[in-house]
């Protein structure tokens, strides 16, 4: 949707809508009906919930607000499928999403159908004023659904990765793996530059307003840190040496019993890695992923470097094409290569806070981003589970520093030598 | 099985086996495939797990031990479906049983089929010595499966009762409800009497050995405590007056936020009760159920009475027929009436301990009962979810004193007036 | 008080009062003022709290009820020093007793002085009717204070035993240690016998009423299990073999990280034991103590025996003198020897429940014992921290099965060989 | 110390040392020996611990490193009084600091004496090279001790404020309270300015390096938010309206049961506030304190404003004198008035992260600041419990966003109107 969206055309809007909604369901094609129920950690959600919640978003913010005489599909779905919008009312507890066998998967697909019909009818028949008011909301809803496409995959990977049977989401991939590229340091001079979204095309409110900031001279790695490099950190006792770790990170490591990235397993023959295509020997030259901010930060300190700030990352992104290994490649795992985007989200050294002059939108949708601006770190660049059209240079993803179940990796930076 | 079991007949044994195994599956007939996955509390298990675990029991204790050249159906099922037998090996954590979407429901039914085939083949073809050795184990496995039939229903009721959609397991029942019977006190004299199983027919090891005990003169109510009586306790502030409660009970009440039995709900029109046949107005004259030992004990103290000991209960059971409202009635809820058994398990004042001279069997099956003889209370008499043939006068059920999700109610007793 | 109490004599009553109250304070003589504040676990209380609470007991149940025109010493002390009497009002949370630096130790001693003065004045000046009413309450208060003398020592031992400086409560003891006595099995025939207190002299309500019970033939060890014997269990992998343990015990072991009795430490030279007289090498032939019920039960199963029931213990106690190593010896640790009482409390296999016909007294004092009759096990016989006059053949102590900080040990029993 | 320190003079260094060390002890003068033991929350420490830990700092980083033939005062004090320096070795768990009655208060004062003697001897006798090496460490140790002076008071206030007796640290203050000043908005233009410490005089490593940053035009309040203003937020339902709160803040509010600032109490006559000088009616026109970042942020949103960034705060501080109500006033509570510093720390909107080019020092002292640069927010300006010489324009204090026990308040800011 993002790349082709022209709000003036009803036809384009409807096509975008259908394309994004269909992709969500296509992602569920390999699932058994049992897989739709599982919530394997409080921060994960069952696939069924993602299917329903994304529909609730359209129902609540588009249909309830703008469709004439719309009455909710089910009186309790608002309660069950609201994620966190306090202004919309109470909601079912997040950590209990996996405890609901009803509505069934079939019920949820019926819900999707019913919402789709009404949204398409609204696009088709709304007067120009209503269309103009809803087009942006539909666009927001589609970007929202793309976010849940990525979460659906990472949550499912969590469920499968914690099942002793290690089910596969997709068959093993026959593709060749990259050779180890040595990488290089790119140098950037200091300066006062502009950052953030400039207002053309869709962006989330947290990407703006565009503003100036000072950047000191820095160097940044030409590629992401690889499994092989990360394994050297592990082998060097990285997980047992507090000198590399933030204080909270050291506590998280102990609490979680971390001794390697999530999904790494050691058996007699060496390291294995669980992927959406099943367990496989750890591929040395692909980017490491499923590390927390704490691990990324500790690795960087061990390596004599640091994580880039989000300004440095955005600066280095410059005018490069937004290319890379995204969801659309269907590789479903980092693959390595020269692209600046994709493969794995890059943890930055920047806490997630408002840009200068930031104002959330009014009403319930104002809760979309602003209220999470505390205790989280910014990630940039997209991953192998991000829809290609979803990512931008100014896109700010954010997760708590102990989160490991996303495709999160790292790219090293340093102060420029004087 | 228990009432008709004649170990000498292969045909009878096979028929018993098939009958009990089929009933488990028949209990699952109303389930959607989603319902099989849900574990709504750590002490509950998903239906799928019950189906698999009862099969694992036969596989482990019958087929692995006695079937020639038997190799396990799946190398990991032993790990996944062992409940608590330490001697058999490691196991998947109990509280995580709901996190496994695989094996699927279909996989589990295949597992049941495979086990059934081999057990029936063993019954058919074993030599006499093996048959004699396995018949008792099969009998134990069937009694074990009957226990899980009851748990399957109470666990499912928990899942449905905590789902805001309040799904029904079965349609509402059109039957008439009982009139309020005033009940009466039955008097029993003191004496030295015999208790426990005498060895004829199947019994669990914890029901014996038969032994003498002193019983003081006592009176016991002719029927169970009703919803109406229990509501008076609630209305009288029973849940806010510590003088009626055990110290641990008062703490459990506060921790759990208890203000009425589990599944009671109050709305504008009065009290409702969630049943396996859906939500309905509280029926005043049916036995109260889903109360913990702590609540039963507090009610009794409020009523100027006490709970009977298990000896008193067994004494009063005497030679009465083992009749009542069991699973076979398909009412799926207490109904009231004169029968001494059924409707709701009776919490007794007796902690669950070994009878004098008790010896658990050797080997892994010795873990069946003995290792739970601490911190639990004995319940007697069976419930509306207990298979009719499963219960006996000497049957000792046991649960922790804070357990509420079973069909557990109470029958009052008192010391005989002097 | 217990041994000489004659309620008819004001002089004796006053002397008993003074003697018991003085002993509590004498037990505190070795303390630094800092030691009075420490609560090293939720189930322990600071010495200062014991000093105040025992005074509150007299203030509340004797002075407030019977002393003319008595007004409380301090308006908040009732709130601060009530232990668990719900009928008396709210109270400061148990686990937060160590967070109160005020009232100071000096304040608490002033409180004791003030209460003592008024109690003695009441004894001296009350009319006969009041005296008769209060004498029993004073007697109860003194028995209550004796219980807290033991708790004061075990709580203090916990605080010192968890301080890396390992402070000593008393200097090392120069006494000789016992030689290992092989012990023997005493045989008792089956029978119907009487148990419980017969009403002569002081007893707690939970010791009665006297009643008959059946005892099967049994054998019981002539002495307590020793450190040496327990160490063999440890060396034999007792703490890593689930087959010896109750299910709840195995969970408690894992949760607590138990691998030996509380206060056992291993260093390069072997096992050490922390005592109130400091750390010392483990004495092989003294009774083991500071084991939980779960450990005692597991040891017994390992040893091919079991724990005695409380009836068996009381039966075997018979008419033996109530002699042994009590607090009065000032050894402050088990010493071994032929006495049936003292050294270490004996865990019995009996859950703590009401005797047949038990009725708690009315009013707040009814909360003394009855409301704890759930989830605890009976211990018998007294310990090296029990005042000599406090113990009786019928005395029922009780603690949860995971409690380890009392001087709790074990004496083996078995069914009599047929 | 900071304002007068001239490292070249042994005499001055010794005088500074003595003055700061003496002030810590003077702060303890009102304490009863019992008060030294109390740790009323995991994030607080007992006064005794502060006394010992500040001495351990000198012992470890000055004496062990530089005093000839120094051997530790006690072999276990390093274990007991290390706060968080992993490079120095293991340590006693933070949350258990209140469980140690030994060493006694007298022992700890002996420890202080012994450390003082050796430090003074070192200052007196060290050769010039050693003196030069140690002078900075002594300076750091004194600044460290000043931080603990403030913590000692806030921790003690926590202990006293949670004791139902509400003890006073100091007698009530007879001073007059300020009239309500309406306050005003100060306007600052946008610009690229320099921030951070420039290297003259003592500063912590986290205050540098000095660097440029862009500041947009903003307005900032001329005084701190007052109790009266904050009470309007409370009265307006501020604690029950999620629209004002960060998501994590709303969760913290619920978890902590917050309905007003820490130490506010409501009784029949209105709001009271617990202070180090006892309970008193809430003074309307003094700055509010003991609010968390979450509360400060919610208040600001309710007020149509926001919190300043640390750059905005530092910008507005400009060249103003570092004057205000500090510890030296002995008011022990915010008093209001025109000063820019003091009274209450100002929560800023800035997460605590490294400045561009930041490098922690090598060795154990590198753990002083850098490893806490995650999940904390910067506070600026000092409080009524901060020693006057301790604060600077560039001083960065930091606490987690849910911390309430410090003297933390807020000063509003806004984007400049366009």
PDB file of N, CA and C in Angstrom, chain B residues 66-101:
ATOM      1  N   UNK B  66       5.031 -54.777  28.387  1.00  0.00           N
ATOM      2  CA  UNK B  66       4.563 -56.133  28.109  1.00  0.00           C
ATOM      3  C   UNK B  66       4.340 -56.472  26.644  1.00  0.00           C
ATOM      4  N   UNK B  67       4.259 -55.499  25.766  1.00  0.00           N
ATOM      5  CA  UNK B  67       4.010 -55.840  24.360  1.00  0.00           C
ATOM      6  C   UNK B  67       5.332 -56.157  23.679  1.00  0.00           C
ATOM      7  N   UNK B  68       5.401 -57.279  23.015  1.00  0.00           N
ATOM      8  CA  UNK B  68       6.692 -57.664  22.421  1.00  0.00           C
ATOM      9  C   UNK B  68       7.124 -56.684  21.336  1.00  0.00           C
ATOM     10  N   UNK B  69       8.381 -56.313  21.381  1.00  0.00           N
ATOM     11  CA  UNK B  69       8.985 -55.453  20.350  1.00  0.00           C
ATOM     12  C   UNK B  69       8.274 -54.114  20.192  1.00  0.00           C
ATOM     13  N   UNK B  70       7.664 -53.657  21.233  1.00  0.00           N
ATOM     14  CA  UNK B  70       6.978 -52.365  21.090  1.00  0.00           C
ATOM     15  C   UNK B  70       7.980 -51.221  21.072  1.00  0.00           C
ATOM     16  N   UNK B  71       7.843 -50.363  20.105  1.00  0.00           N
ATOM     17  CA  UNK B  71       8.654 -49.135  20.186  1.00  0.00           C
ATOM     18  C   UNK B  71       7.699 -47.957  20.192  1.00  0.00           C
ATOM     19  N   UNK B  72       8.059 -46.903  20.910  1.00  0.00           N
ATOM     20  CA  UNK B  72       7.124 -45.803  21.151  1.00  0.00           C
ATOM     21  C   UNK B  72       6.607 -45.193  19.856  1.00  0.00           C
ATOM     22  N   UNK B  73       5.383 -44.733  19.920  1.00  0.00           N
ATOM     23  CA  UNK B  73       4.725 -44.114  18.771  1.00  0.00           C
ATOM     24  C   UNK B  73       5.508 -42.903  18.294  1.00  0.00           C
ATOM     25  N   UNK B  74       6.029 -42.136  19.225  1.00  0.00           N
ATOM     26  CA  UNK B  74       6.802 -40.938  18.864  1.00  0.00           C
ATOM     27  C   UNK B  74       7.852 -40.732  19.952  1.00  0.00           C
ATOM     28  N   UNK B  75       9.083 -40.436  19.552  1.00  0.00           N
ATOM     29  CA  UNK B  75      10.159 -40.391  20.574  1.00  0.00           C
ATOM     30  C   UNK B  75       9.946 -39.297  21.625  1.00  0.00           C
ATOM     31  N   UNK B  76       9.180 -38.262  21.319  1.00  0.00           N
ATOM     32  CA  UNK B  76       9.018 -37.167  22.281  1.00  0.00           C
ATOM     33  C   UNK B  76       7.700 -37.220  23.049  1.00  0.00           C
ATOM     34  N   UNK B  77       6.810 -38.123  22.685  1.00  0.00           N
ATOM     35  CA  UNK B  77       5.517 -38.113  23.379  1.00  0.00           C
ATOM     36  C   UNK B  77       5.657 -38.479  24.861  1.00  0.00           C
ATOM     37  N   UNK B  78       6.616 -39.312  25.154  1.00  0.00           N
ATOM     38  CA  UNK B  78       6.852 -39.629  26.567  1.00  0.00           C
ATOM     39  C   UNK B  78       7.202 -38.383  27.352  1.00  0.00           C
ATOM     40  N   UNK B  79       8.014 -37.548  26.757  1.00  0.00           N
ATOM     41  CA  UNK B  79       8.384 -36.285  27.405  1.00  0.00           C
ATOM     42  C   UNK B  79       7.188 -35.343  27.504  1.00  0.00           C
ATOM     43  N   UNK B  80       6.382 -35.315  26.456  1.00  0.00           N
ATOM     44  CA  UNK B  80       5.272 -34.347  26.422  1.00  0.00           C
ATOM     45  C   UNK B  80       4.091 -34.770  27.286  1.00  0.00           C
ATOM     46  N   UNK B  81       3.870 -36.067  27.457  1.00  0.00           N
ATOM     47  CA  UNK B  81       2.592 -36.496  28.032  1.00  0.00           C
ATOM     48  C   UNK B  81       2.712 -37.252  29.342  1.00  0.00           C
ATOM     49  N   UNK B  82       3.906 -37.357  29.872  1.00  0.00           N
ATOM     50  CA  UNK B  82       4.071 -37.828  31.249  1.00  0.00           C
ATOM     51  C   UNK B  82       3.509 -36.744  32.160  1.00  0.00           C
ATOM     52  N   UNK B  83       2.741 -37.128  33.154  1.00  0.00           N
ATOM     53  CA  UNK B  83       2.165 -36.117  34.039  1.00  0.00           C
ATOM     54  C   UNK B  83       3.087 -35.817  35.208  1.00  0.00           C
ATOM     55  N   UNK B  84       3.508 -36.881  35.932  1.00  0.00           N
ATOM     56  CA  UNK B  84       4.310 -36.609  37.130  1.00  0.00           C
ATOM     57  C   UNK B  84       5.150 -37.794  37.560  1.00  0.00           C
ATOM     58  N   UNK B  85       5.312 -38.777  36.702  1.00  0.00           N
ATOM     59  CA  UNK B  85       6.040 -39.973  37.118  1.00  0.00           C
ATOM     60  C   UNK B  85       7.536 -39.742  36.986  1.00  0.00           C
ATOM     61  N   UNK B  86       8.171 -39.378  38.099  1.00  0.00           N
ATOM     62  CA  UNK B  86       9.601 -39.079  38.058  1.00  0.00           C
ATOM     63  C   UNK B  86      10.417 -40.273  37.625  1.00  0.00           C
ATOM     64  N   UNK B  87       9.957 -41.464  38.013  1.00  0.00           N
ATOM     65  CA  UNK B  87      10.737 -42.650  37.705  1.00  0.00           C
ATOM     66  C   UNK B  87      10.770 -42.919  36.200  1.00  0.00           C
ATOM     67  N   UNK B  88       9.855 -42.316  35.447  1.00  0.00           N
ATOM     68  CA  UNK B  88       9.793 -42.554  34.007  1.00  0.00           C
ATOM     69  C   UNK B  88      10.638 -41.553  33.229  1.00  0.00           C
ATOM     70  N   UNK B  89      11.014 -40.456  33.880  1.00  0.00           N
ATOM     71  CA  UNK B  89      11.890 -39.515  33.180  1.00  0.00           C
ATOM     72  C   UNK B  89      11.386 -38.085  33.242  1.00  0.00           C
ATOM     73  N   UNK B  90      12.090 -37.236  32.510  1.00  0.00           N
ATOM     74  CA  UNK B  90      11.732 -35.817  32.478  1.00  0.00           C
ATOM     75  C   UNK B  90      10.372 -35.604  31.831  1.00  0.00           C
ATOM     76  N   UNK B  91       9.880 -34.401  31.984  1.00  0.00           N
ATOM     77  CA  UNK B  91       8.589 -34.105  31.363  1.00  0.00           C
ATOM     78  C   UNK B  91       8.452 -32.619  31.102  1.00  0.00           C
ATOM     79  N   UNK B  92       7.553 -32.317  30.179  1.00  0.00           N
ATOM     80  CA  UNK B  92       7.201 -30.949  29.818  1.00  0.00           C
ATOM     81  C   UNK B  92       6.524 -30.289  31.022  1.00  0.00           C
ATOM     82  N   UNK B  93       6.831 -29.007  31.318  1.00  0.00           N
ATOM     83  CA  UNK B  93       6.267 -28.386  32.519  1.00  0.00           C
ATOM     84  C   UNK B  93       4.740 -28.337  32.490  1.00  0.00           C
ATOM     85  N   UNK B  94       4.154 -28.678  33.600  1.00  0.00           N
ATOM     86  CA  UNK B  94       2.704 -28.769  33.698  1.00  0.00           C
ATOM     87  C   UNK B  94       2.009 -27.488  33.262  1.00  0.00           C
ATOM     88  N   UNK B  95       2.527 -26.348  33.708  1.00  0.00           N
ATOM     89  CA  UNK B  95       1.818 -25.098  33.446  1.00  0.00           C
ATOM     90  C   UNK B  95       1.942 -24.659  31.996  1.00  0.00           C
ATOM     91  N   UNK B  96       2.749 -25.383  31.208  1.00  0.00           N
ATOM     92  CA  UNK B  96       2.964 -25.014  29.805  1.00  0.00           C
ATOM     93  C   UNK B  96       2.257 -25.966  28.852  1.00  0.00           C
ATOM     94  N   UNK B  97       1.340 -26.778  29.379  1.00  0.00           N
ATOM     95  CA  UNK B  97       0.663 -27.747  28.513  1.00  0.00           C
ATOM     96  C   UNK B  97      -0.171 -27.065  27.436  1.00  0.00           C
ATOM     97  N   UNK B  98      -0.615 -25.855  27.704  1.00  0.00           N
ATOM     98  CA  UNK B  98      -1.451 -25.153  26.737  1.00  0.00           C
ATOM     99  C   UNK B  98      -0.665 -24.449  25.649  1.00  0.00           C
ATOM    100  N   UNK B  99       0.654 -24.539  25.690  1.00  0.00           N
ATOM    101  CA  UNK B  99       1.473 -23.794  24.726  1.00  0.00           C
ATOM    102  C   UNK B  99       1.865 -24.624  23.509  1.00  0.00           C
ATOM    103  N   UNK B 100       1.356 -25.840  23.422  1.00  0.00           N
ATOM    104  CA  UNK B 100       1.773 -26.744  22.350  1.00  0.00           C
ATOM    105  C   UNK B 100       0.667 -26.897  21.316  1.00  0.00           C
ATOM    106  N   UNK B 101       0.834 -26.281  20.178  1.00  0.00           N
ATOM    107  CA  UNK B 101      -0.159 -26.481  19.110  1.00  0.00           C
ATOM    108  C   UNK B 101       0.087 -27.808  18.392  1.00  0.00           C
TER     109      UNK B 101
END
